XYZ file of C-alpha atoms in Angstrom:
389
model
C 0.116 0.232 0.183
C 2.894 2.479 1.020
C 4.573 1.653 -2.869
C 1.498 2.822 -4.633
C 0.566 5.548 -2.868
C 4.147 6.607 -3.556
C 3.401 5.584 -7.168
C 0.585 7.171 -6.740
C 2.252 10.378 -5.686
C 5.191 10.355 -8.362
C 2.376 10.321 -11.167
C 0.658 13.169 -9.009
C 4.133 15.521 -9.031
C 4.795 14.734 -12.738
C 1.266 15.997 -14.185
C 0.472 19.681 -15.122
C -1.272 20.965 -13.324
C -3.666 22.566 -16.473
C -3.994 19.131 -17.721
C -7.491 18.184 -18.100
C -7.973 14.831 -16.124
C -11.579 14.585 -17.196
C -10.870 13.897 -20.917
C -8.190 11.379 -19.675
C -10.808 9.366 -17.349
C -13.296 9.772 -20.065
C -11.157 7.530 -22.608
C -9.786 5.244 -20.086
C -13.775 4.250 -19.404
C -14.714 4.038 -22.613
C -11.423 1.337 -23.126
C -12.209 -0.320 -20.083
C -16.140 -0.635 -20.888
C -15.247 -2.076 -24.645
C -13.306 -5.169 -22.482
C -15.073 -5.668 -19.792
C -18.155 -5.843 -22.206
C -16.488 -8.285 -24.512
C -15.593 -10.505 -21.799
C -18.921 -10.419 -20.721
C -21.062 -11.150 -24.266
C -17.806 -13.426 -25.976
C -18.077 -17.418 -25.075
C -15.726 -19.477 -27.550
C -18.184 -22.945 -27.044
C -16.198 -26.010 -26.847
C -17.828 -28.898 -29.510
C -15.631 -31.243 -29.505
C -12.581 -30.171 -31.509
C -13.744 -26.848 -32.411
C -14.309 -23.973 -30.925
C -17.047 -21.651 -31.977
C -17.988 -18.202 -30.684
C -21.676 -17.214 -28.971
C -22.978 -14.889 -26.491
C -25.473 -15.025 -23.895
C -27.484 -12.520 -25.431
C -28.716 -14.756 -28.383
C -29.885 -16.429 -25.590
C -30.495 -14.392 -23.290
C -32.240 -11.690 -24.976
C -33.278 -9.341 -21.488
C -29.805 -9.221 -20.688
C -29.392 -6.465 -23.607
C -29.422 -3.905 -21.106
C -25.451 -4.901 -20.626
C -24.485 -3.810 -23.886
C -26.065 -0.270 -23.096
C -23.478 0.007 -19.944
C -20.401 -1.393 -21.929
C -20.438 -0.277 -25.733
C -18.359 2.927 -24.774
C -16.999 3.008 -28.514
C -19.181 6.355 -29.141
C -16.969 8.207 -25.624
C -14.043 7.019 -27.707
C -14.528 8.903 -30.539
C -15.679 12.435 -28.873
C -12.934 11.833 -26.814
C -10.964 11.483 -30.064
C -11.923 13.960 -31.936
C -11.878 16.707 -29.414
C -7.629 15.701 -28.496
C -7.045 15.654 -32.398
C -8.178 18.587 -33.763
C -6.776 20.238 -30.637
C -3.362 18.931 -30.740
C -3.872 19.348 -34.895
C -4.144 23.152 -33.524
C -1.860 23.508 -31.374
C 0.523 21.513 -34.094
C -0.747 23.946 -36.886
C 0.519 27.347 -34.668
C 3.438 25.995 -34.041
C 4.476 25.529 -37.995
C 4.636 21.787 -37.765
C 3.476 20.430 -40.736
C 0.620 18.181 -41.095
C 2.568 15.119 -41.985
C 4.642 15.030 -39.518
C 1.306 15.667 -37.251
C -0.010 12.803 -38.418
C 2.773 10.170 -38.879
C 3.093 11.233 -34.793
C -0.435 10.150 -34.338
C -0.544 7.055 -36.729
C 2.328 5.824 -34.883
C 0.519 5.870 -31.620
C -2.004 3.868 -32.976
C -0.574 1.165 -35.077
C 3.096 0.394 -34.021
C 1.364 -2.279 -31.375
C -0.576 -3.747 -33.882
C 2.798 -5.192 -35.387
C 3.182 -7.734 -32.271
C -0.747 -8.791 -32.295
C -0.305 -9.539 -36.285
C 3.130 -11.194 -35.945
C 2.100 -13.416 -33.032
C -1.072 -14.249 -34.322
C 0.202 -15.428 -37.791
C 2.843 -17.764 -35.984
C -0.111 -19.324 -34.124
C -2.490 -19.878 -36.765
C 0.086 -21.482 -38.685
C 1.497 -23.701 -35.602
C -2.222 -24.796 -35.147
C -2.974 -25.291 -38.783
C 0.465 -27.471 -38.562
C -0.430 -29.471 -35.845
C -4.046 -30.075 -37.726
C -6.485 -27.832 -35.167
C -9.551 -27.855 -37.113
C -9.949 -24.992 -39.424
C -13.048 -23.576 -38.415
C -11.376 -23.147 -35.015
C -8.087 -21.355 -36.282
C -10.661 -19.030 -37.480
C -12.568 -18.338 -34.900
C -9.666 -17.751 -33.226
C -7.982 -15.435 -35.644
C -10.796 -13.290 -36.440
C -11.255 -12.919 -32.851
C -8.290 -11.899 -32.214
C -8.157 -9.236 -34.923
C -11.217 -7.868 -34.916
C -10.088 -4.838 -32.715
C -8.402 -3.548 -35.878
C -11.653 -2.438 -37.348
C -11.777 0.494 -34.568
C -8.133 1.505 -35.452
C -9.052 1.478 -39.149
C -11.648 4.046 -39.082
C -9.608 5.572 -36.429
C -7.117 6.210 -38.069
C -9.071 7.461 -41.102
C -11.095 10.569 -38.744
C -7.743 11.016 -37.873
C -6.093 11.799 -41.421
C -9.074 13.568 -42.394
C -8.964 15.487 -39.089
C -8.573 19.307 -41.051
C -11.271 18.684 -43.105
C -12.809 17.815 -39.895
C -12.372 20.570 -37.387
C -15.500 22.642 -38.235
C -18.083 19.799 -39.955
C -21.225 20.075 -37.560
C -21.862 16.643 -36.521
C -25.959 17.406 -37.867
C -23.968 16.653 -41.199
C -22.970 12.704 -40.419
C -26.101 11.946 -38.620
C -28.305 12.850 -41.345
C -25.843 10.660 -44.119
C -27.095 7.918 -41.319
C -30.320 8.893 -41.501
C -30.773 8.929 -44.930
C -28.870 5.182 -45.548
C -31.292 4.047 -42.591
C -33.746 4.705 -44.111
C -33.544 3.723 -47.871
C -31.801 0.336 -46.120
C -34.790 -0.376 -44.170
C -37.366 2.112 -46.045
C -37.108 1.444 -49.019
C -35.174 -1.801 -49.525
C -31.796 -0.418 -50.820
C -29.402 -2.832 -50.604
C -27.363 -4.190 -47.829
C -24.043 -3.122 -49.424
C -25.456 0.985 -48.516
C -25.117 0.321 -45.222
C -21.254 0.678 -44.899
C -21.093 4.021 -45.369
C -22.290 4.018 -42.641
C -19.081 3.061 -41.184
C -17.789 6.437 -41.841
C -21.073 8.464 -40.714
C -21.367 6.883 -37.568
C -18.692 7.210 -36.082
C -18.472 10.941 -37.581
C -21.258 11.801 -35.407
C -19.458 11.490 -31.903
C -15.254 12.573 -33.715
C -17.859 16.175 -34.902
C -18.713 16.520 -31.086
C -15.262 16.294 -29.898
C -14.184 18.977 -32.344
C -16.750 21.132 -31.613
C -16.184 20.623 -27.985
C -12.186 21.801 -28.896
C -14.109 24.987 -29.619
C -15.793 25.821 -26.777
C -19.046 24.713 -27.300
C -19.919 21.995 -25.353
C -18.956 23.915 -22.147
C -22.487 24.270 -21.326
C -24.619 21.639 -18.880
C -27.971 21.939 -21.143
C -25.632 20.826 -24.178
C -25.048 17.361 -22.274
C -28.763 17.375 -20.978
C -29.644 17.242 -24.820
C -28.117 15.314 -26.497
C -28.242 13.029 -23.024
C -32.117 12.865 -23.165
C -32.436 13.390 -26.759
C -30.447 10.549 -27.913
C -31.909 8.401 -24.927
C -35.732 9.118 -25.952
C -34.697 8.470 -29.969
C -33.475 5.375 -29.318
C -36.245 4.354 -27.687
C -38.007 4.878 -29.678
C -36.365 3.586 -32.443
C -36.222 -0.346 -30.437
C -40.220 0.444 -29.607
C -41.245 0.977 -32.566
C -38.674 1.077 -36.159
C -37.723 -2.643 -34.681
C -34.056 -1.763 -34.413
C -32.461 -4.266 -32.292
C -32.357 -3.877 -28.442
C -28.967 -5.071 -28.094
C -26.050 -2.643 -29.154
C -23.601 -4.963 -29.951
C -23.696 -7.369 -32.471
C -25.492 -10.523 -31.753
C -23.750 -14.029 -33.413
C -27.424 -15.259 -35.659
C -28.697 -11.936 -35.261
C -30.777 -10.368 -38.847
C -29.204 -6.861 -38.566
C -26.717 -5.338 -35.901
C -26.444 -2.468 -34.564
C -23.009 -1.989 -34.242
C -21.458 -3.735 -37.875
C -21.807 -1.733 -38.726
C -23.480 1.625 -36.831
C -27.225 2.001 -37.483
C -29.264 4.890 -36.400
C -29.882 3.810 -33.406
C -26.428 2.960 -32.645
C -25.475 7.023 -33.497
C -28.457 8.100 -31.011
C -27.140 5.730 -28.538
C -23.711 7.753 -28.947
C -25.073 10.924 -28.519
C -26.482 9.365 -25.207
C -23.684 8.307 -24.000
C -21.850 11.560 -24.963
C -24.220 13.987 -23.526
C -23.359 11.709 -19.917
C -19.566 12.225 -20.795
C -19.982 15.774 -20.815
C -22.308 15.993 -17.667
C -19.938 14.009 -15.975
C -16.898 16.599 -16.752
C -16.495 18.421 -13.245
C -16.745 15.174 -11.537
C -14.366 13.686 -13.497
C -12.217 15.943 -12.107
C -12.781 16.402 -8.813
C -12.459 12.612 -8.668
C -9.325 12.943 -10.129
C -7.804 14.877 -8.183
C -7.284 11.855 -5.692
C -3.648 10.716 -6.424
C -4.436 6.503 -6.404
C -7.424 7.024 -8.800
C -5.349 9.739 -10.874
C -2.560 7.414 -11.202
C -4.779 4.571 -12.585
C -6.840 6.718 -15.513
C -2.673 6.923 -16.023
C -1.787 3.538 -16.556
C -4.754 2.854 -18.947
C -4.167 5.978 -20.744
C -0.219 4.648 -21.152
C -1.002 1.309 -22.177
C -4.719 1.940 -23.775
C -4.387 0.465 -27.303
C -2.140 -2.762 -25.494
C -5.186 -2.859 -23.396
C -7.577 -3.157 -26.525
C -5.760 -4.820 -28.782
C -4.730 -7.498 -26.325
C -8.243 -8.207 -24.674
C -9.345 -10.454 -26.439
C -6.064 -12.393 -26.902
C -6.412 -12.925 -22.874
C -10.114 -14.347 -23.378
C -9.150 -16.478 -25.825
C -5.277 -17.689 -24.071
C -7.621 -18.176 -20.709
C -9.877 -20.597 -22.732
C -7.250 -22.390 -24.289
C -5.553 -23.245 -21.433
C -7.963 -24.299 -18.973
C -9.821 -26.769 -22.099
C -7.482 -30.144 -20.801
C -9.180 -29.488 -17.440
C -12.714 -29.991 -19.701
C -15.857 -27.608 -20.829
C -15.547 -25.565 -17.565
C -19.074 -23.160 -16.770
C -18.318 -19.847 -17.561
C -15.527 -20.327 -20.167
C -16.284 -23.659 -22.895
C -20.490 -23.930 -22.081
C -23.571 -22.508 -24.031
C -24.344 -19.115 -22.582
C -28.157 -19.956 -22.068
C -28.317 -19.395 -18.364
C -27.723 -17.951 -15.501
C -25.276 -19.612 -14.078
C -23.478 -19.121 -16.972
C -23.414 -15.409 -16.292
C -21.935 -16.076 -12.676
C -19.535 -18.232 -13.330
C -18.345 -15.580 -16.097
C -18.291 -12.768 -12.946
C -16.114 -15.238 -11.524
C -13.351 -16.041 -14.507
C -13.473 -11.962 -14.728
C -10.193 -12.075 -12.509
C -8.102 -14.521 -14.526
C -9.088 -12.664 -17.362
C -7.690 -9.548 -15.943
C -4.360 -11.455 -14.841
C -4.114 -12.739 -18.088
C -4.629 -9.075 -19.570
C -1.657 -8.128 -17.229
C 0.805 -10.681 -18.594
C -0.119 -9.502 -21.857
C 0.280 -5.721 -20.636
C 3.548 -6.681 -19.131
C 5.205 -8.717 -22.217
C 3.605 -6.428 -24.925
C 3.684 -2.557 -23.481
C 6.628 -1.530 -24.739
C 5.750 -1.937 -28.097
C 3.378 1.036 -27.554
C 5.488 3.092 -26.355
C 8.625 2.466 -28.373
C 7.819 4.996 -30.937
C 7.710 7.970 -28.391
C 10.978 7.441 -25.944
C 11.537 11.094 -25.957
C 8.696 11.484 -24.680
C 8.754 10.605 -20.445
C 5.054 9.407 -20.779
C 1.378 10.218 -22.056
C 0.584 11.374 -18.071
C 2.970 15.141 -18.581
C 1.908 16.319 -21.989
C -1.289 18.412 -20.972
C -4.732 19.228 -22.329
C -4.639 22.925 -23.121
C -7.315 24.958 -25.254
C -6.081 25.442 -28.631
C -4.043 28.207 -29.974
C -2.192 29.193 -27.060
C 1.315 27.505 -26.428
C 0.671 23.288 -25.619
C 3.623 21.305 -26.066
C 1.616 18.669 -27.228
C 0.108 17.196 -30.724
């Protein structure tokens, strides 16, 4: 405990007074929400020599509210849009060229990906050479690499930041609305839905840009987003036939997330409104050194947490296979018993992720050796003398 407090005190001392700690707290919450959400709704069921994915939401659709709590990507895009537009404005003011700014940001995103791709290429080849079922290998690789879609979309929006800095969120929201209207109302080909992969996440990203411009400072803005987003989502689910789950459910005809539907976007608006309303409370909470140190740790290794949490789940599942079909790990998620068992497995999954963090965190930090840490970089309003990008 003493060592923990000393570490927290060192992190506190290294943090500039002007840093907006609410930004880091929101980012950490969004990352942990995605991790816990995947661990709670993803099951690898053992059928003989084959592993297949399943979800408790298939068998217990009344658990859909779980997805409301842990599908937090909109908050991540909100924070990402805020940090990127502010960082670009700072870089531009200091004469840093666009390509140098973009290279620095994308390097932090994609450097950790190399380790994931190398490891899973080796693992997939080894499994196939030792006679593993192709369906099992495909399931594992698909699950391990599924977080990469997010990075590609986020990188594309980051690259377009100079063009998006003043885009009003209503424009991409209108695109999502019309795509869904054509798709569900007029029978347009399903392929048109992929326009929402960019437009859907543009909505919270451009909200982040509006935050940078100072347009989201009034609490009534947060309340408007929260209440209108909640009402719109409830109406779409209750009367327009959208799924209640905000994550994909295996076997379902429509997924709210892949690609984003109008319901997912309005739900994200509600989440962004709540995030904006919580900013002051988070700033107060982050004055506590231990709480701030925990948030700083998550932010320092955000991509490692995100990229390796599915690997931690699969490693735990595979390691425990010789012990037989263990409840909550290898069994069909069709009852509350599975839910209770999975909750009991969460500390083990967290331990596996900690091991991944220890092994691969250097890949995430290797591209920024000149920085002492990302904790010491300040969050200041654009246009001032800011020493970070």
